[in-house]
Amino acid sequence: MIALQDVSKTFRASGRDIVAVAPTTLDIGNGQSFGLIGSSGAGKSTLLRLINRLEEPTGGRVLVDGVDITALGPKDLRHARRLLGMVFQSFNLLANRTVLENVTFPLEIAGQSRTAARRRALECLDHVHLADRADDYPAQLSGGQKQRVAIARAIAPKPSALLCDEPTSALDPQTTESVLDTLLRINRDLGVTLVTVTHSMDVVRKLCDAVAVMENGHVIERIDLRDRPAVATSNLARRLLESAAAPAAPLFRELAHV
Amino acid sequence: MSEDLISLLPELWTALGETGVMLAIALSAAVVLGGPLGIVLFLTGRGQLWERPRLHFVLNAAVNLVRSFPFVILLVVLVPLTRIVAGTTIGPLAAAVPLSAAAIPYFARLVEQSVRDVSPGVIEAAQAMGATPLQLIVKVLITEAAPTLASSLTVLAVSFISYSAAAGIVGGGGIGDLAIRFGYYRFQTDVMLITVAILIVIVQSVQAAGNLLSRRLDHR
Ligand SMILES: Nc1ncnc2c1ncn2[C@@H]1O[C@H](COP(=O)(O)OP(=O)(O)OP(=O)(O)O)[C@@H](O)[C@H]1O
Ligand SMILES: [Mg+2]
Protein backbone atom coordinates (compact mmCIF):
# COMPACT_ATOMS: atom_id res chain seq x y z
CA MET A 1 0.00 0.00 0.00
CA ILE A 2 2.93 2.34 0.61
CA ALA A 3 5.28 2.11 -2.36
CA LEU A 4 8.44 4.19 -2.56
CA GLN A 5 9.79 4.27 -6.10
CA ASP A 6 13.31 5.61 -6.46
CA VAL A 7 12.41 8.34 -3.98
CA SER A 8 15.27 10.55 -2.87
CA LYS A 9 15.96 13.68 -0.87
CA THR A 10 18.93 15.99 -1.06
CA PHE A 11 19.16 18.95 1.31
CA ARG A 12 21.03 22.04 0.30
CA ALA A 13 22.57 23.46 3.41
CA SER A 14 25.08 26.34 3.40
CA GLY A 15 26.17 25.74 -0.17
CA ARG A 16 26.70 22.01 -0.04
CA ASP A 17 24.43 19.10 -0.82
CA ILE A 18 23.53 16.53 1.81
CA VAL A 19 22.05 13.34 0.42
CA ALA A 20 19.71 12.41 3.24
CA VAL A 21 17.96 9.69 1.26
CA ALA A 22 19.53 8.15 -1.85
CA PRO A 23 17.10 6.83 -4.50
CA THR A 24 15.17 4.21 -2.56
CA THR A 25 12.57 1.66 -3.59
CA LEU A 26 10.56 0.02 -0.87
CA ASP A 27 7.16 -1.65 -0.57
CA ILE A 28 5.26 -1.71 2.68
CA GLY A 29 2.28 -4.03 2.62
CA ASN A 30 -1.22 -3.37 3.83
CA GLY A 31 -1.57 -4.02 7.54
CA GLN A 32 2.15 -4.58 7.94
CA SER A 33 4.12 -3.24 10.90
CA PHE A 34 7.28 -1.99 9.35
CA GLY A 35 10.38 -0.85 11.23
CA LEU A 36 13.05 1.56 10.07
CA ILE A 37 16.35 1.40 11.88
CA GLY A 38 19.87 2.67 11.42
CA SER A 39 22.40 4.92 13.07
CA SER A 40 21.84 8.60 13.75
CA GLY A 41 21.77 10.68 10.59
CA ALA A 42 21.15 7.64 8.38
CA GLY A 43 18.06 9.30 6.89
CA LYS A 44 15.27 7.44 8.71
CA SER A 45 13.21 10.47 9.67
CA THR A 46 13.62 11.99 6.24
CA LEU A 47 12.46 8.78 4.58
CA LEU A 48 9.44 8.66 6.89
CA ARG A 49 8.58 12.30 6.21
CA LEU A 50 8.81 11.71 2.47
CA ILE A 51 5.83 9.38 2.79
CA ASN A 52 3.42 12.17 3.78
CA ARG A 53 5.48 14.77 1.95
CA LEU A 54 6.47 16.76 5.00
CA GLU A 55 9.68 16.68 2.97
CA GLU A 56 9.40 17.40 -0.75
CA PRO A 57 11.21 14.60 -2.57
CA THR A 58 14.11 15.55 -4.81
CA GLY A 59 13.21 12.70 -7.11
CA GLY A 60 11.07 9.59 -7.42
CA ARG A 61 7.49 8.83 -6.44
CA VAL A 62 5.56 7.81 -3.34
CA LEU A 63 2.36 5.84 -3.83
CA VAL A 64 -0.12 5.46 -0.98
CA ASP A 65 -3.02 3.15 -1.79
CA GLY A 66 -2.15 3.63 -5.44
CA VAL A 67 -2.28 7.44 -5.23
CA ASP A 68 0.88 9.26 -6.26
CA ILE A 69 1.40 11.55 -3.26
CA THR A 70 4.20 13.38 -5.02
CA ALA A 71 1.90 14.54 -7.84
CA LEU A 72 -0.85 16.06 -5.67
CA GLY A 73 -1.70 19.74 -5.47
CA PRO A 74 -1.96 21.41 -2.03
CA LYS A 75 -5.64 20.62 -1.51
CA ASP A 76 -5.43 16.97 -2.57
CA LEU A 77 -2.29 16.56 -0.49
CA ARG A 78 -4.15 17.79 2.60
CA HIS A 79 -6.85 15.21 1.94
CA ALA A 80 -4.31 12.46 1.35
CA ARG A 81 -2.55 13.30 4.61
CA ARG A 82 -5.65 12.34 6.53
CA LEU A 83 -4.97 8.77 5.46
CA LEU A 84 -1.55 8.96 7.07
CA GLY A 85 -1.53 9.62 10.79
CA MET A 86 1.72 10.75 12.35
CA VAL A 87 3.17 10.15 15.81
CA PHE A 88 6.20 12.10 16.99
CA GLN A 89 8.91 11.58 19.57
CA SER A 90 7.91 14.82 21.31
CA PHE A 91 4.13 14.13 21.16
CA ASN A 92 3.35 17.58 19.70
CA LEU A 93 0.02 17.96 21.44
CA LEU A 94 -1.71 21.33 21.48
CA ALA A 95 -1.05 22.62 25.00
CA ASN A 96 -4.06 24.93 25.16
CA ARG A 97 -6.58 22.33 24.06
CA THR A 98 -7.92 19.62 26.30
CA VAL A 99 -7.15 15.98 25.63
CA LEU A 100 -10.54 15.59 23.94
CA GLU A 101 -10.04 18.75 21.87
CA ASN A 102 -6.66 17.47 20.75
CA VAL A 103 -8.27 14.33 19.41
CA THR A 104 -11.13 16.21 17.74
CA PHE A 105 -8.61 18.53 16.06
CA PRO A 106 -7.95 16.46 12.91
CA LEU A 107 -11.69 15.82 12.59
CA GLU A 108 -12.51 19.51 12.98
CA ILE A 109 -10.11 20.52 10.27
CA ALA A 110 -11.59 17.83 8.06
CA GLY A 111 -14.94 19.56 8.50
CA GLN A 112 -16.74 17.08 10.74
CA SER A 113 -19.56 18.34 12.95
CA ARG A 114 -18.78 18.94 16.62
CA THR A 115 -20.95 16.10 17.85
CA ALA A 116 -19.60 13.58 15.34
CA ALA A 117 -16.03 14.65 16.12
CA ARG A 118 -16.67 14.36 19.85
CA ARG A 119 -18.16 10.91 19.53
CA ARG A 120 -15.29 9.65 17.38
CA ALA A 121 -12.69 11.26 19.66
CA LEU A 122 -14.12 9.58 22.75
CA GLU A 123 -14.08 6.28 20.90
CA CYS A 124 -10.38 6.75 20.10
CA LEU A 125 -9.56 7.85 23.65
CA ASP A 126 -11.31 4.74 24.87
CA HIS A 127 -9.11 2.72 22.57
CA VAL A 128 -5.98 4.09 24.24
CA HIS A 129 -7.60 3.77 27.70
CA LEU A 130 -7.67 7.49 28.39
CA ALA A 131 -11.36 8.34 28.04
CA ASP A 132 -11.42 9.37 31.71
CA ARG A 133 -8.82 12.08 31.03
CA ALA A 134 -10.78 13.71 28.20
CA ASP A 135 -11.19 17.05 29.96
CA ASP A 136 -7.65 17.34 31.28
CA TYR A 137 -4.97 19.37 29.55
CA PRO A 138 -1.85 17.66 28.17
CA ALA A 139 0.33 19.26 30.86
CA GLN A 140 -1.55 17.18 33.43
CA LEU A 141 -0.54 13.88 31.79
CA SER A 142 2.57 11.71 31.99
CA GLY A 143 4.77 11.22 28.93
CA GLY A 144 3.31 7.84 28.10
CA GLN A 145 -0.23 9.17 28.45
CA LYS A 146 0.61 12.12 26.22
CA GLN A 147 1.87 9.75 23.56
CA ARG A 148 -1.28 7.67 23.81
CA VAL A 149 -3.35 10.83 23.31
CA ALA A 150 -1.19 11.60 20.28
CA ILE A 151 -1.91 8.10 19.00
CA ALA A 152 -5.65 8.56 19.58
CA ARG A 153 -5.42 11.82 17.66
CA ALA A 154 -3.56 10.11 14.83
CA ILE A 155 -6.12 7.33 14.43
CA ALA A 156 -9.17 9.59 14.78
CA PRO A 157 -9.57 10.24 11.02
CA LYS A 158 -9.38 6.47 10.41
CA PRO A 159 -6.06 6.51 8.57
CA SER A 160 -4.81 3.49 6.69
CA ALA A 161 -1.29 3.97 8.06
CA LEU A 162 0.51 5.57 11.00
CA LEU A 163 3.96 7.05 10.57
CA CYS A 164 5.79 6.96 13.88
CA ASP A 165 9.11 8.76 14.37
CA GLU A 166 10.78 7.35 17.49
CA PRO A 167 7.46 7.16 19.34
CA THR A 168 9.00 5.80 22.53
CA SER A 169 12.40 7.49 22.59
CA ALA A 170 11.28 10.07 25.14
CA LEU A 171 9.78 7.46 27.46
CA ASP A 172 11.03 5.19 30.21
CA PRO A 173 10.92 1.41 29.67
CA GLN A 174 7.65 0.92 31.51
CA THR A 175 5.68 3.59 29.66
CA THR A 176 7.34 2.40 26.45
CA GLU A 177 5.56 -0.90 27.03
CA SER A 178 2.16 0.74 27.29
CA VAL A 179 2.72 2.80 24.15
CA LEU A 180 3.94 -0.24 22.21
CA ASP A 181 0.92 -2.21 23.38
CA THR A 182 -1.31 0.55 22.12
CA LEU A 183 0.41 0.66 18.72
CA LEU A 184 0.31 -3.09 18.45
CA ARG A 185 -3.41 -3.20 19.14
CA ILE A 186 -4.01 -0.55 16.51
CA ASN A 187 -2.07 -2.64 14.02
CA ARG A 188 -3.68 -5.96 14.95
CA ASP A 189 -7.25 -4.92 15.76
CA LEU A 190 -7.78 -2.03 13.39
CA GLY A 191 -5.52 -3.26 10.58
CA VAL A 192 -3.67 0.07 10.45
CA THR A 193 -0.28 -0.18 8.73
CA LEU A 194 2.58 1.00 10.94
CA VAL A 195 5.85 2.51 9.82
CA THR A 196 8.02 3.04 12.87
CA VAL A 197 11.42 4.67 13.06
CA THR A 198 13.31 3.54 16.12
CA HIS A 199 16.72 3.06 17.67
CA SER A 200 15.55 0.36 19.98
CA MET A 201 15.80 -3.30 19.08
CA ASP A 202 13.26 -3.96 21.77
CA VAL A 203 10.74 -1.87 19.86
CA VAL A 204 11.50 -3.72 16.62
CA ARG A 205 11.13 -7.08 18.28
CA LYS A 206 7.89 -6.22 19.96
CA LEU A 207 6.25 -4.25 17.22
CA CYS A 208 7.54 -5.01 13.76
CA ASP A 209 7.12 -7.85 11.32
CA ALA A 210 9.65 -6.45 8.88
CA VAL A 211 12.45 -3.99 9.22
CA ALA A 212 14.61 -1.97 6.85
CA VAL A 213 18.12 -1.04 7.86
CA MET A 214 19.40 2.34 6.69
CA GLU A 215 22.92 3.60 6.44
CA ASN A 216 24.09 6.86 4.87
CA GLY A 217 20.81 7.44 3.08
CA HIS A 218 20.61 3.92 1.68
CA VAL A 219 18.37 1.07 2.69
CA ILE A 220 21.08 -1.55 2.94
CA GLU A 221 18.90 -4.41 3.96
CA ARG A 222 15.33 -5.50 4.50
CA ILE A 223 14.65 -8.31 6.93
CA ASP A 224 11.43 -10.22 7.33
CA LEU A 225 11.20 -10.92 11.05
CA ARG A 226 8.46 -13.50 10.66
CA ASP A 227 10.94 -15.83 8.93
CA ARG A 228 12.51 -18.13 11.48
CA PRO A 229 15.35 -17.95 11.52
CA ALA A 230 15.58 -14.46 10.10
CA VAL A 231 18.49 -14.10 7.72
CA ALA A 232 20.70 -11.06 7.64
CA THR A 233 23.55 -10.45 5.25
CA SER A 234 24.92 -7.09 6.34
CA ASN A 235 27.10 -6.72 9.37
CA LEU A 236 24.77 -4.18 10.88
CA ALA A 237 21.70 -6.34 10.45
CA ARG A 238 23.45 -9.38 11.89
CA ARG A 239 24.26 -7.44 15.00
CA LEU A 240 20.63 -6.43 15.19
CA LEU A 241 19.41 -9.97 14.98
CA GLU A 242 21.92 -11.09 17.58
CA SER A 243 20.73 -8.41 19.95
CA ALA A 244 17.16 -9.38 19.20
CA ALA A 245 17.89 -12.85 20.50
CA ALA A 246 19.55 -11.37 23.59
CA PRO A 247 17.70 -9.41 26.28
CA ALA A 248 16.57 -5.96 25.25
CA ALA A 249 19.55 -3.79 24.35
CA PRO A 250 18.96 -0.37 22.86
CA LEU A 251 20.11 -0.41 19.28
CA PHE A 252 22.25 2.69 19.53
CA ARG A 253 24.56 0.93 21.92
CA GLU A 254 25.02 -1.80 19.34
CA LEU A 255 25.47 0.72 16.58
CA ALA A 256 28.15 2.53 18.48
CA HIS A 257 30.44 -0.39 17.77
CA VAL A 258 29.63 -0.81 14.08
CA MET B 1 -11.98 68.12 48.10
CA SER B 2 -11.62 71.68 46.83
CA GLU B 3 -14.23 73.63 44.93
CA ASP B 4 -12.03 73.39 41.87
CA LEU B 5 -12.16 69.66 41.81
CA ILE B 6 -15.92 69.42 42.13
CA SER B 7 -16.49 71.93 39.38
CA LEU B 8 -14.03 69.92 37.33
CA LEU B 9 -15.98 66.67 37.49
CA PRO B 10 -17.83 67.09 34.17
CA GLU B 11 -14.54 67.92 32.46
CA LEU B 12 -13.01 64.87 34.04
CA TRP B 13 -15.73 62.62 32.66
CA THR B 14 -15.32 64.09 29.20
CA ALA B 15 -11.57 63.61 29.40
CA LEU B 16 -11.98 59.99 30.48
CA GLY B 17 -14.31 59.41 27.55
CA GLU B 18 -11.82 60.97 25.16
CA THR B 19 -9.01 58.83 26.46
CA GLY B 20 -11.29 55.82 26.09
CA VAL B 21 -12.03 56.69 22.47
CA MET B 22 -8.35 57.18 21.61
CA LEU B 23 -7.38 53.90 23.21
CA ALA B 24 -10.28 51.95 21.74
CA ILE B 25 -9.48 53.09 18.22
CA ALA B 26 -5.72 52.62 18.53
CA LEU B 27 -5.99 49.19 20.17
CA SER B 28 -8.61 48.01 17.66
CA ALA B 29 -6.43 49.13 14.76
CA ALA B 30 -3.49 47.36 16.36
CA VAL B 31 -5.41 44.10 16.72
CA VAL B 32 -7.19 44.23 13.36
CA LEU B 33 -4.24 45.40 11.25
CA GLY B 34 -1.16 44.81 13.40
CA GLY B 35 -2.22 41.29 14.38
CA PRO B 36 -2.38 39.92 10.83
CA LEU B 37 0.77 41.88 9.96
CA GLY B 38 2.57 40.14 12.81
CA ILE B 39 1.36 36.74 11.62
CA VAL B 40 2.50 37.48 8.06
CA LEU B 41 5.85 38.70 9.41
CA PHE B 42 6.23 35.37 11.17
CA LEU B 43 5.05 33.16 8.31
CA THR B 44 7.24 34.84 5.68
CA GLY B 45 10.32 34.44 7.88
CA ARG B 46 13.12 32.00 7.36
CA GLY B 47 12.14 28.34 7.37
CA GLN B 48 8.45 29.18 7.88
CA LEU B 49 5.34 28.15 5.99
CA TRP B 50 5.28 31.04 3.51
CA GLU B 51 9.00 31.80 3.42
CA ARG B 52 9.35 34.97 1.27
CA PRO B 53 12.69 36.61 2.04
CA ARG B 54 12.07 39.83 0.11
CA LEU B 55 8.54 40.44 1.39
CA HIS B 56 9.72 39.63 4.91
CA PHE B 57 12.58 42.09 4.58
CA VAL B 58 10.28 44.87 3.39
CA LEU B 59 7.68 44.31 6.12
CA ASN B 60 10.34 44.02 8.75
CA ALA B 61 11.99 47.25 7.63
CA ALA B 62 8.63 49.08 7.54
CA VAL B 63 7.79 47.96 11.06
CA ASN B 64 11.19 49.04 12.32
CA LEU B 65 10.94 52.37 10.52
CA VAL B 66 7.65 53.40 12.12
CA ARG B 67 8.75 52.08 15.48
CA SER B 68 11.94 54.11 15.45
CA PHE B 69 10.04 57.42 15.40
CA PRO B 70 9.74 58.99 18.85
CA PHE B 71 5.98 59.26 19.35
CA VAL B 72 5.88 63.04 19.61
CA ILE B 73 7.62 63.32 16.25
CA LEU B 74 5.22 60.82 14.72
CA LEU B 75 2.38 63.05 15.95
CA VAL B 76 3.76 66.00 14.02
CA VAL B 77 4.89 64.12 10.93
CA LEU B 78 1.48 62.52 10.51
CA VAL B 79 -0.50 65.77 10.67
CA PRO B 80 -1.27 65.73 6.92
CA LEU B 81 -2.42 62.11 7.10
CA THR B 82 -4.50 62.89 10.16
CA ARG B 83 -6.23 65.72 8.29
CA ILE B 84 -7.12 63.36 5.44
CA VAL B 85 -8.29 60.47 7.62
CA ALA B 86 -10.03 62.33 10.46
CA GLY B 87 -10.87 65.59 8.65
CA THR B 88 -9.35 67.58 11.53
CA THR B 89 -6.14 67.69 13.52
CA ILE B 90 -7.62 68.23 16.96
CA GLY B 91 -9.77 66.11 19.21
CA PRO B 92 -9.59 62.45 20.20
CA LEU B 93 -10.48 61.13 16.72
CA ALA B 94 -7.60 63.05 15.20
CA ALA B 95 -5.23 61.91 17.93
CA ALA B 96 -6.31 58.32 17.27
CA VAL B 97 -4.62 58.43 13.85
CA PRO B 98 -0.99 58.78 14.98
CA LEU B 99 -1.76 56.57 17.98
CA SER B 100 -2.95 53.83 15.60
CA ALA B 101 0.03 54.38 13.34
CA ALA B 102 2.30 53.72 16.29
CA ALA B 103 0.24 50.88 17.74
CA ILE B 104 -0.01 48.81 14.54
CA PRO B 105 3.69 48.04 14.04
CA TYR B 106 4.23 47.78 17.80
CA PHE B 107 1.60 45.08 18.13
CA ALA B 108 2.74 43.40 14.90
CA ARG B 109 6.16 42.92 16.45
CA LEU B 110 4.69 41.61 19.70
CA VAL B 111 2.49 39.15 17.80
CA GLU B 112 5.39 37.95 15.67
CA GLN B 113 7.41 37.25 18.79
CA SER B 114 4.51 35.51 20.51
CA VAL B 115 3.77 33.09 17.69
CA ARG B 116 7.46 32.41 17.23
CA ASP B 117 7.32 30.65 20.60
CA VAL B 118 4.78 28.13 19.31
CA SER B 119 6.53 24.77 19.05
CA PRO B 120 7.55 23.98 15.46
CA GLY B 121 6.66 20.37 16.17
CA VAL B 122 3.05 21.30 16.89
CA ILE B 123 2.88 23.31 13.66
CA GLU B 124 4.31 20.34 11.80
CA ALA B 125 1.82 17.96 13.42
CA ALA B 126 -1.04 20.15 12.21
CA GLN B 127 0.41 20.18 8.71
CA ALA B 128 0.75 16.42 8.79
CA MET B 129 -2.95 16.25 9.71
CA GLY B 130 -3.84 18.26 6.62
CA ALA B 131 -4.60 21.67 8.18
CA THR B 132 -5.15 24.54 5.75
CA PRO B 133 -3.03 27.67 6.24
CA LEU B 134 -6.01 29.48 7.78
CA GLN B 135 -6.72 26.60 10.17
CA LEU B 136 -3.05 26.57 11.07
CA ILE B 137 -3.12 30.28 11.90
CA VAL B 138 -6.37 30.27 13.86
CA LYS B 139 -6.41 26.87 15.51
CA VAL B 140 -2.71 26.41 16.12
CA LEU B 141 -0.70 29.64 16.08
CA ILE B 142 -3.25 31.89 17.78
CA THR B 143 -4.64 29.26 20.16
CA GLU B 144 -1.22 28.11 21.28
CA ALA B 145 0.11 31.66 21.62
CA ALA B 146 -3.09 32.96 23.27
CA PRO B 147 -1.62 33.56 26.75
CA THR B 148 1.38 35.43 25.33
CA LEU B 149 -0.86 37.35 22.97
CA ALA B 150 -2.99 38.45 25.92
CA SER B 151 0.15 39.67 27.72
CA SER B 152 1.24 41.47 24.56
CA LEU B 153 -2.08 43.23 24.28
CA THR B 154 -1.75 44.29 27.93
CA VAL B 155 1.72 45.71 27.33
CA LEU B 156 0.34 47.58 24.32
CA ALA B 157 -2.64 48.96 26.25
CA VAL B 158 -0.48 50.19 29.12
CA SER B 159 2.02 51.88 26.79
CA PHE B 160 -0.74 53.55 24.88
CA ILE B 161 -2.45 54.93 27.97
CA SER B 162 0.72 56.90 28.40
CA TYR B 163 1.02 57.68 24.65
CA SER B 164 -2.55 58.94 24.63
CA ALA B 165 -1.64 61.37 27.38
CA ALA B 166 1.12 62.67 25.13
CA ALA B 167 -1.32 62.94 22.25
CA GLY B 168 -3.42 65.10 24.54
CA ILE B 169 -0.74 67.77 24.58
CA VAL B 170 -1.18 68.45 20.89
CA GLY B 171 -4.92 68.82 21.19
CA GLY B 172 -6.07 65.28 21.42
CA GLY B 173 -8.02 65.85 24.59
CA GLY B 174 -8.27 63.17 27.23
CA ILE B 175 -6.82 62.82 30.70
CA GLY B 176 -3.33 63.92 29.69
CA ASP B 177 -4.71 67.07 28.14
CA LEU B 178 -6.67 67.82 31.30
CA ALA B 179 -3.58 67.41 33.42
CA ILE B 180 -1.65 69.82 31.25
CA ARG B 181 -4.38 72.46 30.89
CA PHE B 182 -5.37 72.70 34.53
CA GLY B 183 -2.52 71.23 36.45
CA TYR B 184 0.35 72.72 34.51
CA TYR B 185 -0.82 75.92 32.83
CA ARG B 186 -3.15 77.00 35.63
CA PHE B 187 -0.97 75.76 38.47
CA GLN B 188 -3.77 73.63 39.95
CA THR B 189 -1.49 70.98 41.36
CA ASP B 190 -4.35 69.08 42.96
CA VAL B 191 -5.94 68.56 39.52
CA MET B 192 -2.69 67.26 38.16
CA LEU B 193 -2.33 64.87 41.09
CA ILE B 194 -5.88 63.64 40.67
CA THR B 195 -5.38 62.91 36.97
CA VAL B 196 -2.13 61.12 37.66
CA ALA B 197 -3.88 59.10 40.37
CA ILE B 198 -6.61 58.18 37.90
CA LEU B 199 -4.01 57.10 35.33
CA ILE B 200 -2.29 54.95 37.94
CA VAL B 201 -5.56 53.25 38.82
CA ILE B 202 -6.34 52.63 35.13
CA VAL B 203 -2.91 51.20 34.40
CA GLN B 204 -3.00 48.94 37.44
CA SER B 205 -6.45 47.65 36.52
CA VAL B 206 -5.53 47.01 32.90
CA GLN B 207 -2.39 45.16 33.95
CA ALA B 208 -4.28 43.08 36.52
CA ALA B 209 -7.01 42.21 34.02
CA GLY B 210 -4.39 41.29 31.41
CA ASN B 211 -2.54 39.05 33.83
CA LEU B 212 -5.75 37.33 34.81
CA LEU B 213 -6.76 36.75 31.20
CA SER B 214 -3.33 35.43 30.29
CA ARG B 215 -3.38 33.02 33.22
CA ARG B 216 -6.86 31.84 32.28
CA LEU B 217 -5.73 31.08 28.73
CA ASP B 218 -2.55 29.31 29.74
CA HIS B 219 -2.74 25.54 30.12
CA ARG B 220 0.92 24.76 29.48
N1 LIG C 1 16.08 20.30 7.06
C1 LIG C 1 17.30 19.80 6.85
N2 LIG C 1 18.25 20.57 6.27
C2 LIG C 1 19.49 20.09 6.03
N3 LIG C 1 19.88 18.85 6.33
C3 LIG C 1 19.00 18.02 6.90
C4 LIG C 1 17.66 18.45 7.20
N4 LIG C 1 17.00 17.42 7.77
C5 LIG C 1 17.87 16.40 7.83
N5 LIG C 1 19.07 16.75 7.31
C6 LIG C 1 20.24 15.89 7.19
O1 LIG C 1 19.86 14.68 6.54
C7 LIG C 1 20.51 13.57 7.12
C8 LIG C 1 19.49 12.58 7.58
O2 LIG C 1 18.74 13.13 8.64
P1 LIG C 1 17.57 12.34 9.38
O3 LIG C 1 16.97 13.28 10.35
O4 LIG C 1 16.68 11.74 8.35
O5 LIG C 1 18.36 11.18 10.13
P2 LIG C 1 17.83 10.10 11.15
O6 LIG C 1 18.23 8.78 10.61
O7 LIG C 1 16.40 10.32 11.44
O8 LIG C 1 18.69 10.42 12.43
P3 LIG C 1 18.31 10.33 13.99
O9 LIG C 1 18.35 8.89 14.34
O10 LIG C 1 19.39 11.09 14.66
O11 LIG C 1 16.95 10.94 14.15
C9 LIG C 1 21.38 14.12 8.25
O12 LIG C 1 22.69 14.25 7.76
C10 LIG C 1 20.78 15.47 8.53
O13 LIG C 1 21.78 16.35 8.98
MG1 LIG D 1 15.27 10.99 13.17
XYZ file of N, CA and C in Angstrom, chain A residues 99 103 121-133 141 144-156 162 178-179 181-183 185-186 190:
114
model
N -7.433 17.273 26.245
C -7.154 15.975 25.631
C -8.195 15.673 24.550
N -7.881 15.457 20.258
C -8.269 14.325 19.413
C -9.323 14.745 18.380
N -13.849 11.011 18.817
C -12.688 11.260 19.662
C -12.772 10.430 20.948
N -13.957 10.365 21.528
C -14.117 9.581 22.755
C -13.875 8.093 22.490
N -14.322 7.664 21.321
C -14.084 6.282 20.905
C -12.567 5.994 20.850
N -11.828 6.933 20.240
C -10.378 6.753 20.096
C -9.687 6.825 21.452
N -10.151 7.749 22.317
C -9.559 7.852 23.650
C -9.816 6.571 24.442
N -10.984 5.999 24.220
C -11.308 4.744 24.866
C -10.333 3.663 24.406
N -10.003 3.713 23.141
C -9.109 2.717 22.572
C -7.713 2.776 23.197
N -7.292 3.970 23.601
C -5.976 4.094 24.243
C -6.121 4.158 25.775
N -7.315 3.823 26.267
C -7.597 3.771 27.703
C -7.400 5.099 28.407
N -7.816 6.182 27.755
C -7.672 7.486 28.395
C -8.966 8.296 28.345
N -10.081 7.611 28.155
C -11.359 8.335 28.038
C -11.639 9.137 29.304
N -11.153 8.659 30.449
C -11.424 9.366 31.709
C -10.608 10.655 31.842
N -9.620 10.849 30.953
C -8.819 12.076 31.034
C -9.216 13.098 29.980
N -0.750 15.303 32.067
C -0.537 13.881 31.793
C 0.937 13.503 31.867
N 3.939 8.971 28.778
C 3.305 7.843 28.102
C 1.840 8.131 27.769
N 1.167 8.818 28.711
C -0.232 9.171 28.455
C -0.337 10.177 27.322
N 0.604 11.142 27.308
C 0.608 12.120 26.217
C 0.755 11.416 24.873
N 1.654 10.439 24.830
C 1.870 9.754 23.563
C 0.638 8.955 23.167
N -0.054 8.417 24.148
C -1.279 7.672 23.814
C -2.369 8.608 23.303
N -2.410 9.832 23.857
C -3.347 10.832 23.313
C -2.959 11.154 21.867
N -1.669 11.302 21.640
C -1.195 11.602 20.281
C -1.578 10.473 19.324
N -1.533 9.248 19.825
C -1.914 8.102 18.995
C -3.426 8.131 18.728
N -4.196 8.439 19.773
C -5.651 8.555 19.582
C -5.960 9.626 18.543
N -5.240 10.728 18.621
C -5.420 11.818 17.655
C -5.079 11.356 16.242
N -4.002 10.556 16.154
C -3.559 10.112 14.832
C -4.542 9.136 14.196
N -5.212 8.311 15.024
C -6.119 7.330 14.428
C -7.540 7.867 14.255
N -7.798 9.058 14.823
C -9.172 9.589 14.778
C -9.740 9.682 13.358
N -0.073 4.626 10.042
C 0.507 5.566 10.997
C 2.003 5.631 10.757
N 3.576 0.414 27.467
C 2.156 0.743 27.289
C 1.913 1.370 25.919
N 2.874 2.176 25.465
C 2.716 2.797 24.145
C 2.843 1.746 23.043
N 2.160 -1.426 23.332
C 0.922 -2.214 23.377
C -0.180 -1.524 22.590
N -0.286 -0.219 22.814
C -1.313 0.552 22.116
C -1.115 0.481 20.603
N 0.118 0.694 20.166
C 0.406 0.663 18.720
C 0.118 -0.722 18.146
N -1.963 -2.954 19.237
C -3.413 -3.199 19.141
C -4.011 -2.483 17.933
N -3.492 -1.292 17.657
C -4.011 -0.545 16.507
C -3.680 -1.284 15.210
N -7.181 -2.955 14.356
C -7.776 -2.030 13.386
C -7.177 -2.205 11.998
